[in-house]
Amino acid sequence: MPLPEENYITVIAETYRLLGDPTRLKVLLTCLEGPIAVGDIAKATGASQSLVSHHLRLLRAARLVRGTRRNKQVFYEAADDHIANMLTDMLDHAMEEHDGGEDDEA
């Protein structure tokens, strides 16, 4: 696979930088199951509503989540299947059994 253009590399690096914060990652993972309100995200992650709102602003700016207003509440969900699939694949990878042997050569 040829390397993508530099601007795409930057977007990918910034995305992974954003996901490097454990609380922010939990917020995004909570949004994978479908539309969820900020208060419910806060309960699920154990973070304050103000901290969750801050993380959601950053995730929304990075196009990782989208919000839909219903009456006075905003419900958040993963922006698209690409985000959900990437996170699901990373979780599967993290939970794989590791044989503890030597690393394979590149």
PDB file of N, CA and C in Angstrom:
ATOM      1  N   MET A   1       0.843  -1.182   0.000  1.00  0.00           N
ATOM      2  CA  MET A   1       0.000   0.000   0.000  1.00  0.00           C
ATOM      3  C   MET A   1       0.882   1.237   0.000  1.00  0.00           C
ATOM      4  N   PRO A   2       0.661   2.138  -0.949  1.00  0.00           N
ATOM      5  CA  PRO A   2       1.460   3.370  -0.957  1.00  0.00           C
ATOM      6  C   PRO A   2       1.054   4.277   0.200  1.00  0.00           C
ATOM      7  N   LEU A   3       1.999   5.071   0.639  1.00  0.00           N
ATOM      8  CA  LEU A   3       1.697   6.019   1.715  1.00  0.00           C
ATOM      9  C   LEU A   3       0.685   7.054   1.252  1.00  0.00           C
ATOM     10  N   PRO A   4      -0.283   7.372   2.115  1.00  0.00           N
ATOM     11  CA  PRO A   4      -1.243   8.427   1.763  1.00  0.00           C
ATOM     12  C   PRO A   4      -0.570   9.794   1.776  1.00  0.00           C
ATOM     13  N   GLU A   5      -1.276  10.767   1.248  1.00  0.00           N
ATOM     14  CA  GLU A   5      -0.765  12.142   1.268  1.00  0.00           C
ATOM     15  C   GLU A   5      -0.576  12.600   2.706  1.00  0.00           C
ATOM     16  N   GLU A   6       0.309  13.565   2.879  1.00  0.00           N
ATOM     17  CA  GLU A   6       0.689  14.050   4.210  1.00  0.00           C
ATOM     18  C   GLU A   6      -0.505  14.538   5.029  1.00  0.00           C
ATOM     19  N   ASN A   7      -1.471  15.201   4.387  1.00  0.00           N
ATOM     20  CA  ASN A   7      -2.619  15.714   5.142  1.00  0.00           C
ATOM     21  C   ASN A   7      -3.436  14.571   5.750  1.00  0.00           C
ATOM     22  N   TYR A   8      -3.523  13.421   5.072  1.00  0.00           N
ATOM     23  CA  TYR A   8      -4.244  12.281   5.630  1.00  0.00           C
ATOM     24  C   TYR A   8      -3.463  11.647   6.780  1.00  0.00           C
ATOM     25  N   ILE A   9      -2.159  11.613   6.648  1.00  0.00           N
ATOM     26  CA  ILE A   9      -1.306  11.111   7.732  1.00  0.00           C
ATOM     27  C   ILE A   9      -1.525  11.963   8.981  1.00  0.00           C
ATOM     28  N   THR A  10      -1.594  13.266   8.809  1.00  0.00           N
ATOM     29  CA  THR A  10      -1.806  14.183   9.931  1.00  0.00           C
ATOM     30  C   THR A  10      -3.158  13.930  10.600  1.00  0.00           C
ATOM     31  N   VAL A  11      -4.204  13.739   9.799  1.00  0.00           N
ATOM     32  CA  VAL A  11      -5.538  13.474  10.355  1.00  0.00           C
ATOM     33  C   VAL A  11      -5.523  12.175  11.162  1.00  0.00           C
ATOM     34  N   ILE A  12      -4.901  11.143  10.627  1.00  0.00           N
ATOM     35  CA  ILE A  12      -4.840   9.852  11.324  1.00  0.00           C
ATOM     36  C   ILE A  12      -4.053   9.983  12.621  1.00  0.00           C
ATOM     37  N   ALA A  13      -2.915  10.660  12.580  1.00  0.00           N
ATOM     38  CA  ALA A  13      -2.097  10.849  13.780  1.00  0.00           C
ATOM     39  C   ALA A  13      -2.869  11.627  14.842  1.00  0.00           C
ATOM     40  N   GLU A  14      -3.583  12.668  14.438  1.00  0.00           N
ATOM     41  CA  GLU A  14      -4.379  13.451  15.380  1.00  0.00           C
ATOM     42  C   GLU A  14      -5.510  12.615  15.972  1.00  0.00           C
ATOM     43  N   THR A  15      -6.105  11.758  15.170  1.00  0.00           N
ATOM     44  CA  THR A  15      -7.169  10.890  15.665  1.00  0.00           C
ATOM     45  C   THR A  15      -6.640   9.969  16.746  1.00  0.00           C
ATOM     46  N   TYR A  16      -5.510   9.338  16.489  1.00  0.00           N
ATOM     47  CA  TYR A  16      -4.939   8.446  17.495  1.00  0.00           C
ATOM     48  C   TYR A  16      -4.454   9.213  18.721  1.00  0.00           C
ATOM     49  N   ARG A  17      -3.996  10.448  18.533  1.00  0.00           N
ATOM     50  CA  ARG A  17      -3.604  11.269  19.681  1.00  0.00           C
ATOM     51  C   ARG A  17      -4.825  11.526  20.563  1.00  0.00           C
ATOM     52  N   LEU A  18      -5.946  11.863  19.939  1.00  0.00           N
ATOM     53  CA  LEU A  18      -7.181  12.091  20.700  1.00  0.00           C
ATOM     54  C   LEU A  18      -7.602  10.838  21.457  1.00  0.00           C
ATOM     55  N   LEU A  19      -7.465   9.686  20.834  1.00  0.00           N
ATOM     56  CA  LEU A  19      -7.889   8.436  21.454  1.00  0.00           C
ATOM     57  C   LEU A  19      -6.888   7.926  22.488  1.00  0.00           C
ATOM     58  N   GLY A  20      -5.761   8.624  22.629  1.00  0.00           N
ATOM     59  CA  GLY A  20      -4.756   8.250  23.617  1.00  0.00           C
ATOM     60  C   GLY A  20      -5.161   8.597  25.047  1.00  0.00           C
ATOM     61  N   ASP A  21      -6.199   9.380  25.208  1.00  0.00           N
ATOM     62  CA  ASP A  21      -6.701   9.719  26.542  1.00  0.00           C
ATOM     63  C   ASP A  21      -7.715   8.659  26.953  1.00  0.00           C
ATOM     64  N   PRO A  22      -7.473   7.932  28.053  1.00  0.00           N
ATOM     65  CA  PRO A  22      -8.377   6.842  28.433  1.00  0.00           C
ATOM     66  C   PRO A  22      -9.831   7.269  28.646  1.00  0.00           C
ATOM     67  N   THR A  23     -10.061   8.416  29.260  1.00  0.00           N
ATOM     68  CA  THR A  23     -11.435   8.862  29.476  1.00  0.00           C
ATOM     69  C   THR A  23     -12.103   9.175  28.145  1.00  0.00           C
ATOM     70  N   ARG A  24     -11.382   9.841  27.256  1.00  0.00           N
ATOM     71  CA  ARG A  24     -11.946  10.173  25.949  1.00  0.00           C
ATOM     72  C   ARG A  24     -12.251   8.903  25.166  1.00  0.00           C
ATOM     73  N   LEU A  25     -11.385   7.916  25.271  1.00  0.00           N
ATOM     74  CA  LEU A  25     -11.617   6.639  24.597  1.00  0.00           C
ATOM     75  C   LEU A  25     -12.865   5.963  25.168  1.00  0.00           C
ATOM     76  N   LYS A  26     -13.034   6.010  26.482  1.00  0.00           N
ATOM     77  CA  LYS A  26     -14.241   5.435  27.100  1.00  0.00           C
ATOM     78  C   LYS A  26     -15.493   6.152  26.614  1.00  0.00           C
ATOM     79  N   VAL A  27     -15.421   7.463  26.502  1.00  0.00           N
ATOM     80  CA  VAL A  27     -16.565   8.237  26.010  1.00  0.00           C
ATOM     81  C   VAL A  27     -16.937   7.770  24.608  1.00  0.00           C
ATOM     82  N   LEU A  28     -15.939   7.634  23.742  1.00  0.00           N
ATOM     83  CA  LEU A  28     -16.206   7.212  22.377  1.00  0.00           C
ATOM     84  C   LEU A  28     -16.738   5.780  22.331  1.00  0.00           C
ATOM     85  N   LEU A  29     -16.165   4.897  23.130  1.00  0.00           N
ATOM     86  CA  LEU A  29     -16.643   3.512  23.164  1.00  0.00           C
ATOM     87  C   LEU A  29     -18.096   3.441  23.632  1.00  0.00           C
ATOM     88  N   THR A  30     -18.460   4.293  24.562  1.00  0.00           N
ATOM     89  CA  THR A  30     -19.840   4.335  25.044  1.00  0.00           C
ATOM     90  C   THR A  30     -20.795   4.753  23.933  1.00  0.00           C
ATOM     91  N   CYS A  31     -20.316   5.549  23.005  1.00  0.00           N
ATOM     92  CA  CYS A  31     -21.153   6.027  21.904  1.00  0.00           C
ATOM     93  C   CYS A  31     -21.325   5.000  20.789  1.00  0.00           C
ATOM     94  N   LEU A  32     -20.642   3.880  20.870  1.00  0.00           N
ATOM     95  CA  LEU A  32     -20.724   2.873  19.807  1.00  0.00           C
ATOM     96  C   LEU A  32     -22.054   2.144  19.780  1.00  0.00           C
ATOM     97  N   GLU A  33     -22.721   2.065  20.913  1.00  0.00           N
ATOM     98  CA  GLU A  33     -23.943   1.270  20.986  1.00  0.00           C
ATOM     99  C   GLU A  33     -25.170   2.013  20.479  1.00  0.00           C
ATOM    100  N   GLY A  34     -25.001   3.235  20.070  1.00  0.00           N
ATOM    101  CA  GLY A  34     -26.129   4.004  19.553  1.00  0.00           C
ATOM    102  C   GLY A  34     -26.263   5.306  20.295  1.00  0.00           C
ATOM    103  N   PRO A  35     -27.230   6.103  19.908  1.00  0.00           N
ATOM    104  CA  PRO A  35     -27.387   7.426  20.510  1.00  0.00           C
ATOM    105  C   PRO A  35     -27.521   7.353  22.035  1.00  0.00           C
ATOM    106  N   ILE A  36     -26.736   8.181  22.711  1.00  0.00           N
ATOM    107  CA  ILE A  36     -26.719   8.188  24.176  1.00  0.00           C
ATOM    108  C   ILE A  36     -26.530   9.625  24.664  1.00  0.00           C
ATOM    109  N   ALA A  37     -27.234   9.978  25.712  1.00  0.00           N
ATOM    110  CA  ALA A  37     -27.183  11.331  26.270  1.00  0.00           C
ATOM    111  C   ALA A  37     -25.912  11.521  27.102  1.00  0.00           C
ATOM    112  N   VAL A  38     -25.514  12.777  27.257  1.00  0.00           N
ATOM    113  CA  VAL A  38     -24.302  13.111  28.006  1.00  0.00           C
ATOM    114  C   VAL A  38     -24.359  12.554  29.424  1.00  0.00           C
ATOM    115  N   GLY A  39     -25.483  12.693  30.094  1.00  0.00           N
ATOM    116  CA  GLY A  39     -25.605  12.191  31.465  1.00  0.00           C
ATOM    117  C   GLY A  39     -25.396  10.690  31.549  1.00  0.00           C
ATOM    118  N   ASP A  40     -25.892   9.962  30.563  1.00  0.00           N
ATOM    119  CA  ASP A  40     -25.714   8.511  30.543  1.00  0.00           C
ATOM    120  C   ASP A  40     -24.268   8.125  30.224  1.00  0.00           C
ATOM    121  N   ILE A  41     -23.619   8.923  29.373  1.00  0.00           N
ATOM    122  CA  ILE A  41     -22.197   8.688  29.094  1.00  0.00           C
ATOM    123  C   ILE A  41     -21.400   8.908  30.373  1.00  0.00           C
ATOM    124  N   ALA A  42     -21.738   9.966  31.108  1.00  0.00           N
ATOM    125  CA  ALA A  42     -21.040  10.269  32.363  1.00  0.00           C
ATOM    126  C   ALA A  42     -21.195   9.114  33.351  1.00  0.00           C
ATOM    127  N   LYS A  43     -22.407   8.582  33.487  1.00  0.00           N
ATOM    128  CA  LYS A  43     -22.627   7.448  34.392  1.00  0.00           C
ATOM    129  C   LYS A  43     -21.822   6.229  33.954  1.00  0.00           C
ATOM    130  N   ALA A  44     -21.828   5.950  32.659  1.00  0.00           N
ATOM    131  CA  ALA A  44     -21.147   4.762  32.141  1.00  0.00           C
ATOM    132  C   ALA A  44     -19.633   4.852  32.298  1.00  0.00           C
ATOM    133  N   THR A  45     -19.082   6.052  32.177  1.00  0.00           N
ATOM    134  CA  THR A  45     -17.628   6.216  32.220  1.00  0.00           C
ATOM    135  C   THR A  45     -17.106   6.600  33.595  1.00  0.00           C
ATOM    136  N   GLY A  46     -17.998   7.061  34.480  1.00  0.00           N
ATOM    137  CA  GLY A  46     -17.553   7.509  35.795  1.00  0.00           C
ATOM    138  C   GLY A  46     -16.935   8.896  35.768  1.00  0.00           C
ATOM    139  N   ALA A  47     -17.125   9.619  34.677  1.00  0.00           N
ATOM    140  CA  ALA A  47     -16.587  10.977  34.550  1.00  0.00           C
ATOM    141  C   ALA A  47     -17.703  11.984  34.794  1.00  0.00           C
ATOM    142  N   SER A  48     -17.332  13.202  35.128  1.00  0.00           N
ATOM    143  CA  SER A  48     -18.335  14.247  35.341  1.00  0.00           C
ATOM    144  C   SER A  48     -18.962  14.644  34.006  1.00  0.00           C
ATOM    145  N   GLN A  49     -20.173  15.197  34.075  1.00  0.00           N
ATOM    146  CA  GLN A  49     -20.836  15.638  32.849  1.00  0.00           C
ATOM    147  C   GLN A  49     -20.044  16.721  32.136  1.00  0.00           C
ATOM    148  N   SER A  50     -19.419  17.616  32.904  1.00  0.00           N
ATOM    149  CA  SER A  50     -18.644  18.682  32.256  1.00  0.00           C
ATOM    150  C   SER A  50     -17.421  18.118  31.544  1.00  0.00           C
ATOM    151  N   LEU A  51     -16.773  17.116  32.141  1.00  0.00           N
ATOM    152  CA  LEU A  51     -15.616  16.494  31.481  1.00  0.00           C
ATOM    153  C   LEU A  51     -16.064  15.739  30.237  1.00  0.00           C
ATOM    154  N   VAL A  52     -17.180  15.027  30.334  1.00  0.00           N
ATOM    155  CA  VAL A  52     -17.711  14.303  29.175  1.00  0.00           C
ATOM    156  C   VAL A  52     -18.046  15.292  28.063  1.00  0.00           C
ATOM    157  N   SER A  53     -18.674  16.406  28.398  1.00  0.00           N
ATOM    158  CA  SER A  53     -19.004  17.417  27.390  1.00  0.00           C
ATOM    159  C   SER A  53     -17.757  17.956  26.715  1.00  0.00           C
ATOM    160  N   HIS A  54     -16.712  18.193  27.504  1.00  0.00           N
ATOM    161  CA  HIS A  54     -15.439  18.658  26.938  1.00  0.00           C
ATOM    162  C   HIS A  54     -14.887  17.636  25.942  1.00  0.00           C
ATOM    163  N   HIS A  55     -14.859  16.367  26.332  1.00  0.00           N
ATOM    164  CA  HIS A  55     -14.346  15.328  25.443  1.00  0.00           C
ATOM    165  C   HIS A  55     -15.215  15.186  24.197  1.00  0.00           C
ATOM    166  N   LEU A  56     -16.524  15.299  24.363  1.00  0.00           N
ATOM    167  CA  LEU A  56     -17.421  15.203  23.207  1.00  0.00           C
ATOM    168  C   LEU A  56     -17.179  16.340  22.216  1.00  0.00           C
ATOM    169  N   ARG A  57     -16.889  17.537  22.715  1.00  0.00           N
ATOM    170  CA  ARG A  57     -16.575  18.651  21.807  1.00  0.00           C
ATOM    171  C   ARG A  57     -15.357  18.324  20.960  1.00  0.00           C
ATOM    172  N   LEU A  58     -14.323  17.764  21.586  1.00  0.00           N
ATOM    173  CA  LEU A  58     -13.112  17.403  20.848  1.00  0.00           C
ATOM    174  C   LEU A  58     -13.374  16.272  19.855  1.00  0.00           C
ATOM    175  N   LEU A  59     -14.125  15.272  20.292  1.00  0.00           N
ATOM    176  CA  LEU A  59     -14.432  14.140  19.419  1.00  0.00           C
ATOM    177  C   LEU A  59     -15.315  14.566  18.250  1.00  0.00           C
ATOM    178  N   ARG A  60     -16.207  15.485  18.508  1.00  0.00           N
ATOM    179  CA  ARG A  60     -17.075  15.985  17.445  1.00  0.00           C
ATOM    180  C   ARG A  60     -16.276  16.797  16.434  1.00  0.00           C
ATOM    181  N   ALA A  61     -15.363  17.623  16.918  1.00  0.00           N
ATOM    182  CA  ALA A  61     -14.517  18.426  16.026  1.00  0.00           C
ATOM    183  C   ALA A  61     -13.650  17.532  15.136  1.00  0.00           C
ATOM    184  N   ALA A  62     -13.288  16.366  15.655  1.00  0.00           N
ATOM    185  CA  ALA A  62     -12.466  15.419  14.885  1.00  0.00           C
ATOM    186  C   ALA A  62     -13.325  14.484  14.023  1.00  0.00           C
ATOM    187  N   ARG A  63     -14.627  14.716  14.005  1.00  0.00           N
ATOM    188  CA  ARG A  63     -15.580  13.925  13.228  1.00  0.00           C
ATOM    189  C   ARG A  63     -15.630  12.464  13.670  1.00  0.00           C
ATOM    190  N   LEU A  64     -15.423  12.226  14.963  1.00  0.00           N
ATOM    191  CA  LEU A  64     -15.486  10.869  15.508  1.00  0.00           C
ATOM    192  C   LEU A  64     -16.853  10.560  16.090  1.00  0.00           C
ATOM    193  N   VAL A  65     -17.581  11.590  16.524  1.00  0.00           N
ATOM    194  CA  VAL A  65     -18.958  11.419  16.997  1.00  0.00           C
ATOM    195  C   VAL A  65     -19.827  12.473  16.323  1.00  0.00           C
ATOM    196  N   ARG A  66     -21.127  12.200  16.337  1.00  0.00           N
ATOM    197  CA  ARG A  66     -22.094  13.191  15.876  1.00  0.00           C
ATOM    198  C   ARG A  66     -23.193  13.270  16.919  1.00  0.00           C
ATOM    199  N   GLY A  67     -23.767  14.439  17.012  1.00  0.00           N
ATOM    200  CA  GLY A  67     -24.838  14.649  17.981  1.00  0.00           C
ATOM    201  C   GLY A  67     -26.145  14.955  17.289  1.00  0.00           C
ATOM    202  N   THR A  68     -27.223  14.471  17.886  1.00  0.00           N
ATOM    203  CA  THR A  68     -28.563  14.734  17.385  1.00  0.00           C
ATOM    204  C   THR A  68     -29.393  15.291  18.538  1.00  0.00           C
ATOM    205  N   ARG A  69     -29.965  16.465  18.319  1.00  0.00           N
ATOM    206  CA  ARG A  69     -30.762  17.101  19.363  1.00  0.00           C
ATOM    207  C   ARG A  69     -32.169  16.519  19.365  1.00  0.00           C
ATOM    208  N   ARG A  70     -32.611  16.131  20.561  1.00  0.00           N
ATOM    209  CA  ARG A  70     -33.991  15.689  20.777  1.00  0.00           C
ATOM    210  C   ARG A  70     -34.507  16.480  21.968  1.00  0.00           C
ATOM    211  N   ASN A  71     -35.432  17.383  21.688  1.00  0.00           N
ATOM    212  CA  ASN A  71     -35.931  18.309  22.702  1.00  0.00           C
ATOM    213  C   ASN A  71     -34.770  19.096  23.272  1.00  0.00           C
ATOM    214  N   LYS A  72     -34.506  18.971  24.567  1.00  0.00           N
ATOM    215  CA  LYS A  72     -33.431  19.756  25.174  1.00  0.00           C
ATOM    216  C   LYS A  72     -32.144  18.963  25.347  1.00  0.00           C
ATOM    217  N   GLN A  73     -32.136  17.705  24.925  1.00  0.00           N
ATOM    218  CA  GLN A  73     -30.947  16.873  25.079  1.00  0.00           C
ATOM    219  C   GLN A  73     -30.295  16.607  23.736  1.00  0.00           C
ATOM    220  N   VAL A  74     -28.973  16.370  23.778  1.00  0.00           N
ATOM    221  CA  VAL A  74     -28.237  15.951  22.592  1.00  0.00           C
ATOM    222  C   VAL A  74     -27.793  14.516  22.833  1.00  0.00           C
ATOM    223  N   PHE A  75     -28.039  13.680  21.862  1.00  0.00           N
ATOM    224  CA  PHE A  75     -27.642  12.284  21.926  1.00  0.00           C
ATOM    225  C   PHE A  75     -26.475  12.072  20.962  1.00  0.00           C
ATOM    226  N   TYR A  76     -25.448  11.398  21.452  1.00  0.00           N
ATOM    227  CA  TYR A  76     -24.230  11.209  20.682  1.00  0.00           C
ATOM    228  C   TYR A  76     -24.078   9.759  20.262  1.00  0.00           C
ATOM    229  N   GLU A  77     -23.454   9.577  19.098  1.00  0.00           N
ATOM    230  CA  GLU A  77     -23.134   8.243  18.593  1.00  0.00           C
ATOM    231  C   GLU A  77     -21.886   8.349  17.729  1.00  0.00           C
ATOM    232  N   ALA A  78     -21.273   7.197  17.455  1.00  0.00           N
ATOM    233  CA  ALA A  78     -20.106   7.182  16.575  1.00  0.00           C
ATOM    234  C   ALA A  78     -20.495   7.804  15.241  1.00  0.00           C
ATOM    235  N   ALA A  79     -19.587   8.562  14.668  1.00  0.00           N
ATOM    236  CA  ALA A  79     -19.888   9.308  13.455  1.00  0.00           C
ATOM    237  C   ALA A  79     -20.240   8.409  12.277  1.00  0.00           C
ATOM    238  N   ASP A  80     -19.599   7.259  12.183  1.00  0.00           N
ATOM    239  CA  ASP A  80     -19.895   6.346  11.082  1.00  0.00           C
ATOM    240  C   ASP A  80     -19.337   4.961  11.378  1.00  0.00           C
ATOM    241  N   ASP A  81     -19.591   4.041  10.463  1.00  0.00           N
ATOM    242  CA  ASP A  81     -19.134   2.661  10.653  1.00  0.00           C
ATOM    243  C   ASP A  81     -17.615   2.533  10.661  1.00  0.00           C
ATOM    244  N   HIS A  82     -16.911   3.445   9.985  1.00  0.00           N
ATOM    245  CA  HIS A  82     -15.444   3.384   9.985  1.00  0.00           C
ATOM    246  C   HIS A  82     -14.906   3.500  11.409  1.00  0.00           C
ATOM    247  N   ILE A  83     -15.457   4.431  12.152  1.00  0.00           N
ATOM    248  CA  ILE A  83     -15.016   4.642  13.535  1.00  0.00           C
ATOM    249  C   ILE A  83     -15.355   3.425  14.381  1.00  0.00           C
ATOM    250  N   ALA A  84     -16.587   2.949  14.268  1.00  0.00           N
ATOM    251  CA  ALA A  84     -17.016   1.780  15.045  1.00  0.00           C
ATOM    252  C   ALA A  84     -16.159   0.561  14.710  1.00  0.00           C
ATOM    253  N   ASN A  85     -15.907   0.337  13.427  1.00  0.00           N
ATOM    254  CA  ASN A  85     -15.103  -0.831  13.017  1.00  0.00           C
ATOM    255  C   ASN A  85     -13.666  -0.720  13.504  1.00  0.00           C
ATOM    256  N   MET A  86     -13.082   0.484  13.418  1.00  0.00           N
ATOM    257  CA  MET A  86     -11.709   0.676  13.870  1.00  0.00           C
ATOM    258  C   MET A  86     -11.597   0.355  15.361  1.00  0.00           C
ATOM    259  N   LEU A  87     -12.522   0.860  16.153  1.00  0.00           N
ATOM    260  CA  LEU A  87     -12.468   0.627  17.594  1.00  0.00           C
ATOM    261  C   LEU A  87     -12.746  -0.833  17.938  1.00  0.00           C
ATOM    262  N   THR A  88     -13.699  -1.425  17.260  1.00  0.00           N
ATOM    263  CA  THR A  88     -14.015  -2.833  17.497  1.00  0.00           C
ATOM    264  C   THR A  88     -12.816  -3.708  17.154  1.00  0.00           C
ATOM    265  N   ASP A  89     -12.167  -3.415  16.033  1.00  0.00           N
ATOM    266  CA  ASP A  89     -10.979  -4.178  15.645  1.00  0.00           C
ATOM    267  C   ASP A  89      -9.849  -4.003  16.660  1.00  0.00           C
ATOM    268  N   MET A  90      -9.664  -2.781  17.150  1.00  0.00           N
ATOM    269  CA  MET A  90      -8.610  -2.534  18.139  1.00  0.00           C
ATOM    270  C   MET A  90      -8.916  -3.254  19.446  1.00  0.00           C
ATOM    271  N   LEU A  91     -10.190  -3.275  19.846  1.00  0.00           N
ATOM    272  CA  LEU A  91     -10.571  -4.009  21.055  1.00  0.00           C
ATOM    273  C   LEU A  91     -10.321  -5.502  20.879  1.00  0.00           C
ATOM    274  N   ASP A  92     -10.713  -6.043  19.728  1.00  0.00           N
ATOM    275  CA  ASP A  92     -10.469  -7.459  19.449  1.00  0.00           C
ATOM    276  C   ASP A  92      -8.980  -7.764  19.521  1.00  0.00           C
ATOM    277  N   HIS A  93      -8.179  -6.879  18.951  1.00  0.00           N
ATOM    278  CA  HIS A  93      -6.723  -7.069  18.970  1.00  0.00           C
ATOM    279  C   HIS A  93      -6.189  -7.038  20.404  1.00  0.00           C
ATOM    280  N   ALA A  94      -6.663  -6.086  21.197  1.00  0.00           N
ATOM    281  CA  ALA A  94      -6.193  -5.948  22.581  1.00  0.00           C
ATOM    282  C   ALA A  94      -6.569  -7.159  23.426  1.00  0.00           C
ATOM    283  N   MET A  95      -7.692  -7.795  23.112  1.00  0.00           N
ATOM    284  CA  MET A  95      -8.179  -8.916  23.920  1.00  0.00           C
ATOM    285  C   MET A  95      -7.706 -10.282  23.406  1.00  0.00           C
ATOM    286  N   GLU A  96      -6.956 -10.290  22.292  1.00  0.00           N
ATOM    287  CA  GLU A  96      -6.449 -11.560  21.774  1.00  0.00           C
ATOM    288  C   GLU A  96      -5.486 -12.181  22.770  1.00  0.00           C
ATOM    289  N   GLU A  97      -5.492 -13.487  22.800  1.00  0.00           N
ATOM    290  CA  GLU A  97      -4.517 -14.200  23.617  1.00  0.00           C
ATOM    291  C   GLU A  97      -3.141 -13.981  23.007  1.00  0.00           C
ATOM    292  N   HIS A  98      -2.190 -13.673  23.843  1.00  0.00           N
ATOM    293  CA  HIS A  98      -0.812 -13.504  23.371  1.00  0.00           C
ATOM    294  C   HIS A  98      -0.018 -14.688  23.863  1.00  0.00           C
ATOM    295  N   ASP A  99       0.724 -15.312  22.956  1.00  0.00           N
ATOM    296  CA  ASP A  99       1.432 -16.536  23.315  1.00  0.00           C
ATOM    297  C   ASP A  99       2.647 -16.281  24.191  1.00  0.00           C
ATOM    298  N   GLY A 100       3.082 -15.042  24.301  1.00  0.00           N
ATOM    299  CA  GLY A 100       4.211 -14.726  25.169  1.00  0.00           C
ATOM    300  C   GLY A 100       5.550 -15.098  24.567  1.00  0.00           C
ATOM    301  N   GLY A 101       5.543 -15.573  23.341  1.00  0.00           N
ATOM    302  CA  GLY A 101       6.792 -15.964  22.679  1.00  0.00           C
ATOM    303  C   GLY A 101       7.474 -14.781  22.059  1.00  0.00           C
ATOM    304  N   GLU A 102       8.500 -15.091  21.290  1.00  0.00           N
ATOM    305  CA  GLU A 102       9.257 -14.053  20.604  1.00  0.00           C
ATOM    306  C   GLU A 102       8.379 -13.404  19.547  1.00  0.00           C
ATOM    307  N   ASP A 103       8.636 -12.108  19.307  1.00  0.00           N
ATOM    308  CA  ASP A 103       7.902 -11.425  18.258  1.00  0.00           C
ATOM    309  C   ASP A 103       8.293 -12.002  16.901  1.00  0.00           C
ATOM    310  N   ASP A 104       7.322 -12.030  15.990  1.00  0.00           N
ATOM    311  CA  ASP A 104       7.622 -12.448  14.630  1.00  0.00           C
ATOM    312  C   ASP A 104       8.504 -11.405  13.989  1.00  0.00           C
ATOM    313  N   GLU A 105       9.366 -11.860  13.091  1.00  0.00           N
ATOM    314  CA  GLU A 105      10.213 -10.914  12.393  1.00  0.00           C
ATOM    315  C   GLU A 105       9.388 -10.174  11.377  1.00  0.00           C
ATOM    316  N   ALA A 106       9.757  -8.936  11.161  1.00  0.00           N
ATOM    317  CA  ALA A 106       9.012  -8.090  10.214  1.00  0.00           C
ATOM    318  C   ALA A 106       9.319  -8.464   8.790  1.00  0.00           C
TER     319      ALA A 106
END
